[in-house]
Amino acid sequence: EWAPIRVVDVQPYRGVVYSMGVDRYHHYVADGIVTHNCFYGWKEGAAHQFLGPNNAVDVWSIKKINPNKMVHLTEKPVELAVRAMQYSSRAGENVLDLFGGSGSTLIAAEQTGRKAFLMELDALYTDVIVQRWENFTGRKAERVTDTSVAVAEAVA
């Protein structure tokens, strides 16, 4: 069950930073480290939880995607989403990605047994996401229209 976000609290950074070895000419790279803001949510009154290993580090060294193989300008490695999911959720739980892009979150959810909910405004990339999911799973996606909302759903 989803609960609405009522308040966004901005606090000084003290979380995880991931490094993908992105070339320095990108404007969002400082000292060779790529930073990315993330929203985390939890149920009101519930404790925050970290499900990763006790020896987890704050900087994740993850190999970047070869630019010649990218299907989206800001594509993230699936390994990045896998690690974030494993550290913050359990198999069977929901994962939300409001910027679906290339579908890395969807593939990571498949790999880790999570239920992914993605949003993508660009129809070109919604097609990329569906094709990538079909290629990964070997299954065919079916477009289902329910109250004017298009949803890609797996067909066995």
PDB file of C-alpha atoms in Angstrom, residues 45 59 124 130 135:
ATOM      1  CA  GLY A  45       6.347   6.042  12.738  1.00  0.00           C
ATOM      2  CA  VAL A  59      31.589   4.933  -1.930  1.00  0.00           C
ATOM      3  CA  LEU A 124      10.786   6.380 -27.115  1.00  0.00           C
ATOM      4  CA  VAL A 130       9.892  -2.731 -22.470  1.00  0.00           C
ATOM      5  CA  ASN A 135      15.236  -9.321 -23.863  1.00  0.00           C
TER       6      ASN A 135
END
